[in-house]
Short mmCIF file of C-alpha atoms and ligand atoms in Angstrom, two decimals:
data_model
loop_
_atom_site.label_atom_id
_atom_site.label_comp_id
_atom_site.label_asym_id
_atom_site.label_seq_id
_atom_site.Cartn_x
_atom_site.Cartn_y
_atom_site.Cartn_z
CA UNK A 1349 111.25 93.77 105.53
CA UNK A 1350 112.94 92.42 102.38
CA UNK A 1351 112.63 95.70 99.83
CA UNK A 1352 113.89 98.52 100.97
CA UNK A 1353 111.18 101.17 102.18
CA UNK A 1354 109.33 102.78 99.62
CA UNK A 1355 109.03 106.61 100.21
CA UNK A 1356 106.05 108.55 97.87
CA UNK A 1357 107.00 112.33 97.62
CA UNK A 1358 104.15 114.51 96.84
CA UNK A 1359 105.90 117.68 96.25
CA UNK A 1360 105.22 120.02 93.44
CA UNK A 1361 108.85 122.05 93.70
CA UNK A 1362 111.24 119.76 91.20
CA UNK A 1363 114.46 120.82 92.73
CA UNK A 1364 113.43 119.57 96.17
CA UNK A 1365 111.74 116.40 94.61
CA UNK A 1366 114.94 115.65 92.74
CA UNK A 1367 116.98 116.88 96.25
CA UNK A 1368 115.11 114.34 98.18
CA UNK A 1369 115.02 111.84 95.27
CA UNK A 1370 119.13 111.84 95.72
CA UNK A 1371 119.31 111.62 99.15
CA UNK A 1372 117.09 109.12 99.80
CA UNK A 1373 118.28 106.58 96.89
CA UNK A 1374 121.37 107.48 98.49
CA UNK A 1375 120.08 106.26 101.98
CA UNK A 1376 118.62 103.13 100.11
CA UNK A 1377 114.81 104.36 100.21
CA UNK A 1378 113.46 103.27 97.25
CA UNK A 1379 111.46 106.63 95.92
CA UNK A 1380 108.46 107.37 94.11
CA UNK A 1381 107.19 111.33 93.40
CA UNK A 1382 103.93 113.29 92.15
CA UNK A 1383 103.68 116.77 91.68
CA UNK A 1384 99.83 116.92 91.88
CA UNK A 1385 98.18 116.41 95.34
CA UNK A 1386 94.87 115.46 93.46
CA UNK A 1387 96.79 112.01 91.82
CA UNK A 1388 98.02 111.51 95.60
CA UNK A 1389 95.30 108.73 96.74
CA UNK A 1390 95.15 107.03 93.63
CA UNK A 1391 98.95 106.58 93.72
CA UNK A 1392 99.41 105.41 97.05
CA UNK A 1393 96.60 102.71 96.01
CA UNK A 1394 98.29 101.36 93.25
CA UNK A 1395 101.93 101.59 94.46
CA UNK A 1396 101.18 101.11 98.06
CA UNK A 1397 104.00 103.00 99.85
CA UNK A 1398 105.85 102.70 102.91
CA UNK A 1399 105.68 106.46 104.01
CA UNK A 1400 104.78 109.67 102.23
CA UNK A 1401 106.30 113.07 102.23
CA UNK A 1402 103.79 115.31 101.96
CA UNK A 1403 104.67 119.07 101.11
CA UNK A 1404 101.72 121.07 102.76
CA UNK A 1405 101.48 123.87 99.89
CA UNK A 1406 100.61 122.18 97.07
CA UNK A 1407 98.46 123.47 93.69
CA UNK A 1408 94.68 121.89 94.04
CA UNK A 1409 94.71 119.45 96.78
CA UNK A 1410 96.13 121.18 100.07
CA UNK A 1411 98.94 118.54 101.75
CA UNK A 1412 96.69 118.76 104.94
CA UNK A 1413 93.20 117.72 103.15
CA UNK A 1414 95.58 114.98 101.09
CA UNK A 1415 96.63 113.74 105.16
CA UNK A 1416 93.09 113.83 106.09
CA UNK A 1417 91.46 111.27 103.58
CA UNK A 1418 94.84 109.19 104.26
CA UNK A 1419 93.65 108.94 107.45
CA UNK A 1420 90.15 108.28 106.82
CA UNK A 1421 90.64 105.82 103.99
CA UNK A 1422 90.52 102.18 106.36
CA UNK A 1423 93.29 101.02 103.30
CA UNK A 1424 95.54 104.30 104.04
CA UNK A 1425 94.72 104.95 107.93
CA UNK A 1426 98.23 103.83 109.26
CA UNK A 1427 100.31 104.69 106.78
CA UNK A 1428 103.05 106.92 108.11
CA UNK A 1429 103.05 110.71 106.89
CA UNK A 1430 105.44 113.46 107.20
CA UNK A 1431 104.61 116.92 106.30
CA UNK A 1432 106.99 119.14 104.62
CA UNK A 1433 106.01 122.61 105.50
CA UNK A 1434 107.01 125.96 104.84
CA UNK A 1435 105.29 127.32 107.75
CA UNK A 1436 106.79 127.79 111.09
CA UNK A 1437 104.06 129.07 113.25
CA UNK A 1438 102.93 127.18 116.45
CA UNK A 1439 99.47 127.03 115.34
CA UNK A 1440 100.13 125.46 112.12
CA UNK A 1441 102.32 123.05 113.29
CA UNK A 1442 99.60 122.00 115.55
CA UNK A 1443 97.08 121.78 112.75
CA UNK A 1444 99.31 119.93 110.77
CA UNK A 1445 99.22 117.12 113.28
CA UNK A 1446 95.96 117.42 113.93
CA UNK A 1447 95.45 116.24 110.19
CA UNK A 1448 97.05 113.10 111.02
CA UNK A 1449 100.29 113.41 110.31
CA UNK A 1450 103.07 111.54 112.35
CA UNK A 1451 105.62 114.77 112.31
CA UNK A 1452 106.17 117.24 110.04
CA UNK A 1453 109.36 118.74 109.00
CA UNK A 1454 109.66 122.77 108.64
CA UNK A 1455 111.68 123.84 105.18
CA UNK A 1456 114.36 124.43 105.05
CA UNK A 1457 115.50 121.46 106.85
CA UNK A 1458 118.38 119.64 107.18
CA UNK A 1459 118.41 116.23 104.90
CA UNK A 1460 120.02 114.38 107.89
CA UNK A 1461 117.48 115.48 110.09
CA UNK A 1462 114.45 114.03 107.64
CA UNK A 1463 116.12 110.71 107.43
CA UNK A 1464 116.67 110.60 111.03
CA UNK A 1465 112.84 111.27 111.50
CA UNK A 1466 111.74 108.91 108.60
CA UNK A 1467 114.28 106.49 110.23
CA UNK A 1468 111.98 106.54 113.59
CA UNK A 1469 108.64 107.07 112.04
CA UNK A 1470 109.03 103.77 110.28
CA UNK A 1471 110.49 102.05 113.14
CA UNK A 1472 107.57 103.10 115.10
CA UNK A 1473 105.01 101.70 112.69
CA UNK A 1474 106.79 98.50 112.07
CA UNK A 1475 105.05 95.64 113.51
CA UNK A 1476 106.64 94.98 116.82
CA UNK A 1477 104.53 91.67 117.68
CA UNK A 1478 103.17 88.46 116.96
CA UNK A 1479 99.42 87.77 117.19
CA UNK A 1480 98.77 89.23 120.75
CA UNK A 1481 96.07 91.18 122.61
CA UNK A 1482 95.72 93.74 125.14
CA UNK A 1483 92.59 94.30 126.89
CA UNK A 1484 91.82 97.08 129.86
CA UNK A 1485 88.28 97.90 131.14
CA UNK A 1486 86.44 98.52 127.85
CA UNK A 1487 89.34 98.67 125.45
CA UNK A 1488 90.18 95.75 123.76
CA UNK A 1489 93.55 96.22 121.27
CA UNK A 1490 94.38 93.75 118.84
CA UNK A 1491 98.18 93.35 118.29
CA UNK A 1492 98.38 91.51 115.10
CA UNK A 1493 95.78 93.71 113.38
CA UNK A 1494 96.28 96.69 114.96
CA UNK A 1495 92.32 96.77 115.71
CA UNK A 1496 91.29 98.49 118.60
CA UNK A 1497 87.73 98.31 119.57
CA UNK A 1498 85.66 100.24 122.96
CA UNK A 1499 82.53 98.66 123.93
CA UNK A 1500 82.53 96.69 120.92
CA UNK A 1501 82.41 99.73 119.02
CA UNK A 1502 85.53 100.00 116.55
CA UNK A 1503 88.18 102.85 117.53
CA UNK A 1504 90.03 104.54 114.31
CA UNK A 1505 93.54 105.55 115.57
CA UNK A 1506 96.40 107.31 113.33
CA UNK A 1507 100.00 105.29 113.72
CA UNK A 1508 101.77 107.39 116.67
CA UNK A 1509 97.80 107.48 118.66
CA UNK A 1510 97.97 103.70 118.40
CA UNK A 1511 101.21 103.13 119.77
CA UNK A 1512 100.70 105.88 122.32
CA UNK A 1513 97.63 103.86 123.42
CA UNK A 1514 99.56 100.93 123.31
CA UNK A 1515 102.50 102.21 125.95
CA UNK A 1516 99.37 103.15 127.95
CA UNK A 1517 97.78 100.04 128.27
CA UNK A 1518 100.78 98.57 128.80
CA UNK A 1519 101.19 100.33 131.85
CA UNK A 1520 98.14 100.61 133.62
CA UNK A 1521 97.59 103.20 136.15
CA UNK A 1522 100.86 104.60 136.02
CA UNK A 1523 102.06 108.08 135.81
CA UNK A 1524 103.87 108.65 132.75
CA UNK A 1525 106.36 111.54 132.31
CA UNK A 1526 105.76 113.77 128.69
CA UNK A 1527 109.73 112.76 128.03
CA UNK A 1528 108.90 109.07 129.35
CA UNK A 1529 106.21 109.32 126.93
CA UNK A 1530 108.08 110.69 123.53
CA UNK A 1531 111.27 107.89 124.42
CA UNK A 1532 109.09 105.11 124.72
CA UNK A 1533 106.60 106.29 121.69
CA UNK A 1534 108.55 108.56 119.41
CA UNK A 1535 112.18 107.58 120.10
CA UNK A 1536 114.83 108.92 121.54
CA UNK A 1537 116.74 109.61 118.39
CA UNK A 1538 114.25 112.68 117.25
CA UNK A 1539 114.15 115.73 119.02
CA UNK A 1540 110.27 116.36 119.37
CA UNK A 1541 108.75 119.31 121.58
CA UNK A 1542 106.88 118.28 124.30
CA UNK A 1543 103.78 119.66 123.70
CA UNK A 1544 103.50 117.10 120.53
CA UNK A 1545 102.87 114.35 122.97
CA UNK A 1546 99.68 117.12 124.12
CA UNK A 1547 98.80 117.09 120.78
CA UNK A 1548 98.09 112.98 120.40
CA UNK A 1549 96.98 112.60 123.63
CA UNK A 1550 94.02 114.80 122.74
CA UNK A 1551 93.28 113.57 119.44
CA UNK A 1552 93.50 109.71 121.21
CA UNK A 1553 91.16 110.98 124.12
CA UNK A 1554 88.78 112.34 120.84
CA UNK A 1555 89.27 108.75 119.30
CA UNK A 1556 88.45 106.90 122.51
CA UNK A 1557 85.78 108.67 124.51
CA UNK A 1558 82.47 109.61 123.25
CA UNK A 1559 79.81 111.27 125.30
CA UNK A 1560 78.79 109.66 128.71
CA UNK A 1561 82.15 107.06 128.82
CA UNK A 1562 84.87 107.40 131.47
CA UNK A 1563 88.18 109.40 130.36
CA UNK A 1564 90.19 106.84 130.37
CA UNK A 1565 93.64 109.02 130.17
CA UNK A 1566 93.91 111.06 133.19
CA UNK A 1567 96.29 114.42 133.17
CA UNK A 1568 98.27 114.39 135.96
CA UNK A 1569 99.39 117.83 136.85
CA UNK A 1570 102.91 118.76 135.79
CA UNK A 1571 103.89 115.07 135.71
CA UNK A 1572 102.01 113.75 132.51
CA UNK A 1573 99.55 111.15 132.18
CA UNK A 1574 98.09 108.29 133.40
CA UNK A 1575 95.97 105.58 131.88
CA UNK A 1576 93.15 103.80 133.73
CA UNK A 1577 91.19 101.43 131.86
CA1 CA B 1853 104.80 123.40 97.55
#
């Protein structure tokens, strides 16, 4: 990477923009900010970001519907997202990664604690490889491209769902451990609940299986999961 990472906050509270504006500059991010979720996907076309901040509660555009097109959008679908959210309760958190999003942050939060997250979610979706592939039953993964394909049929995954997919195939048929799992996919610098790695392991199985084709991610009772190709 030769610029340092550019960071879009979409954030309609200016003390917090101009908080995180600091702090970040401050932690070399380069930083760009709207205060209107409905200018939020023609921004990130034209200034192409390295991550976005996303506040949840925003006027207009809801954070979580802004997370959703990001997601569908085949220009936007990887592009790492954390969402800043006021809300604390379980099921919330839930739905916010069930937008998409690769972790959200609850408010108030500590600022070391975002940068230690935004540290790790751009590690994480930093290309790791050269031109490779992995291939396992049906499921062929392009490296390089980040394609993943079942049955010929093209597979949309969000960033942390690809890499989880990834640690999977790269370990067939073995039984992988929830904290083997958020080390070897989320990083061992980030506290994360366990129940996240729940969380993308369902919306993967959604991705991958459709009606009548083997489940290829098996749960394994009280020891985690194990993928079988
Ligand atoms: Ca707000």
């Amino acid at each position: 990477m030769t610029d340092s990472p550019l960071i879009l906050v979409i954030e309609d509270e200016t003390s917090l923009t101009t908080l995180l504006r600091y702090n970040l500059e401050s932690h070399r991010f380069r930083v760009a900010s709207i205060e209107n979720g409905g200018d939020a996907m023609g921004t990130i076309a034209s200034i192409k970001p390295d991550l976005v901040l996303l506040d949840w509660m925003l006027p207009g555009v809801s954070g979580i519907e802004i997370c959703r097109k990001i997601r569908r959008d085949p220009e936007t679908h990887s592009l790492p997202v954390i969402l800043l959210t006021a809300r604390g309760e379980e099921s919330d958190r839930v739905r916010g990664l069930d937008c998409g999003a690769d972790d959200y942050v609850v408010k108030p939060f500590a600022i070391s604690e975002l940068i230690a997250r935004i540290g790790a979610v751009l590690r994480r979706a930093a290309p790791t490889s050269a031109a490779q592939s992995l291939a396992s039953g049906d499921i062929a993964m392009d490296l390089a491209s980040h394609r993943v394909s079942r049955n010929g049929r093209s597979i949309h995954l969000g960033p942390t769902e690809y890499r989880l997919l990834r640690h999977f195939m790269e370990h067939p048929g073995r039984v992988l451990s929830r904290d083997h799992l958020l080390e070897a996919v989320w990083g061992r610098a980030v506290h994360i609940e366990q129940r996240t790695v729940d969380v993308h392991v369902r919306r993967l199985r959604q991705a991958l299986n459709r009606d009548g084709e083997d489940d290829v991610i098996r749960t394994v009772r009280s020891a985690g999961y194990a993928f079988s190709g």
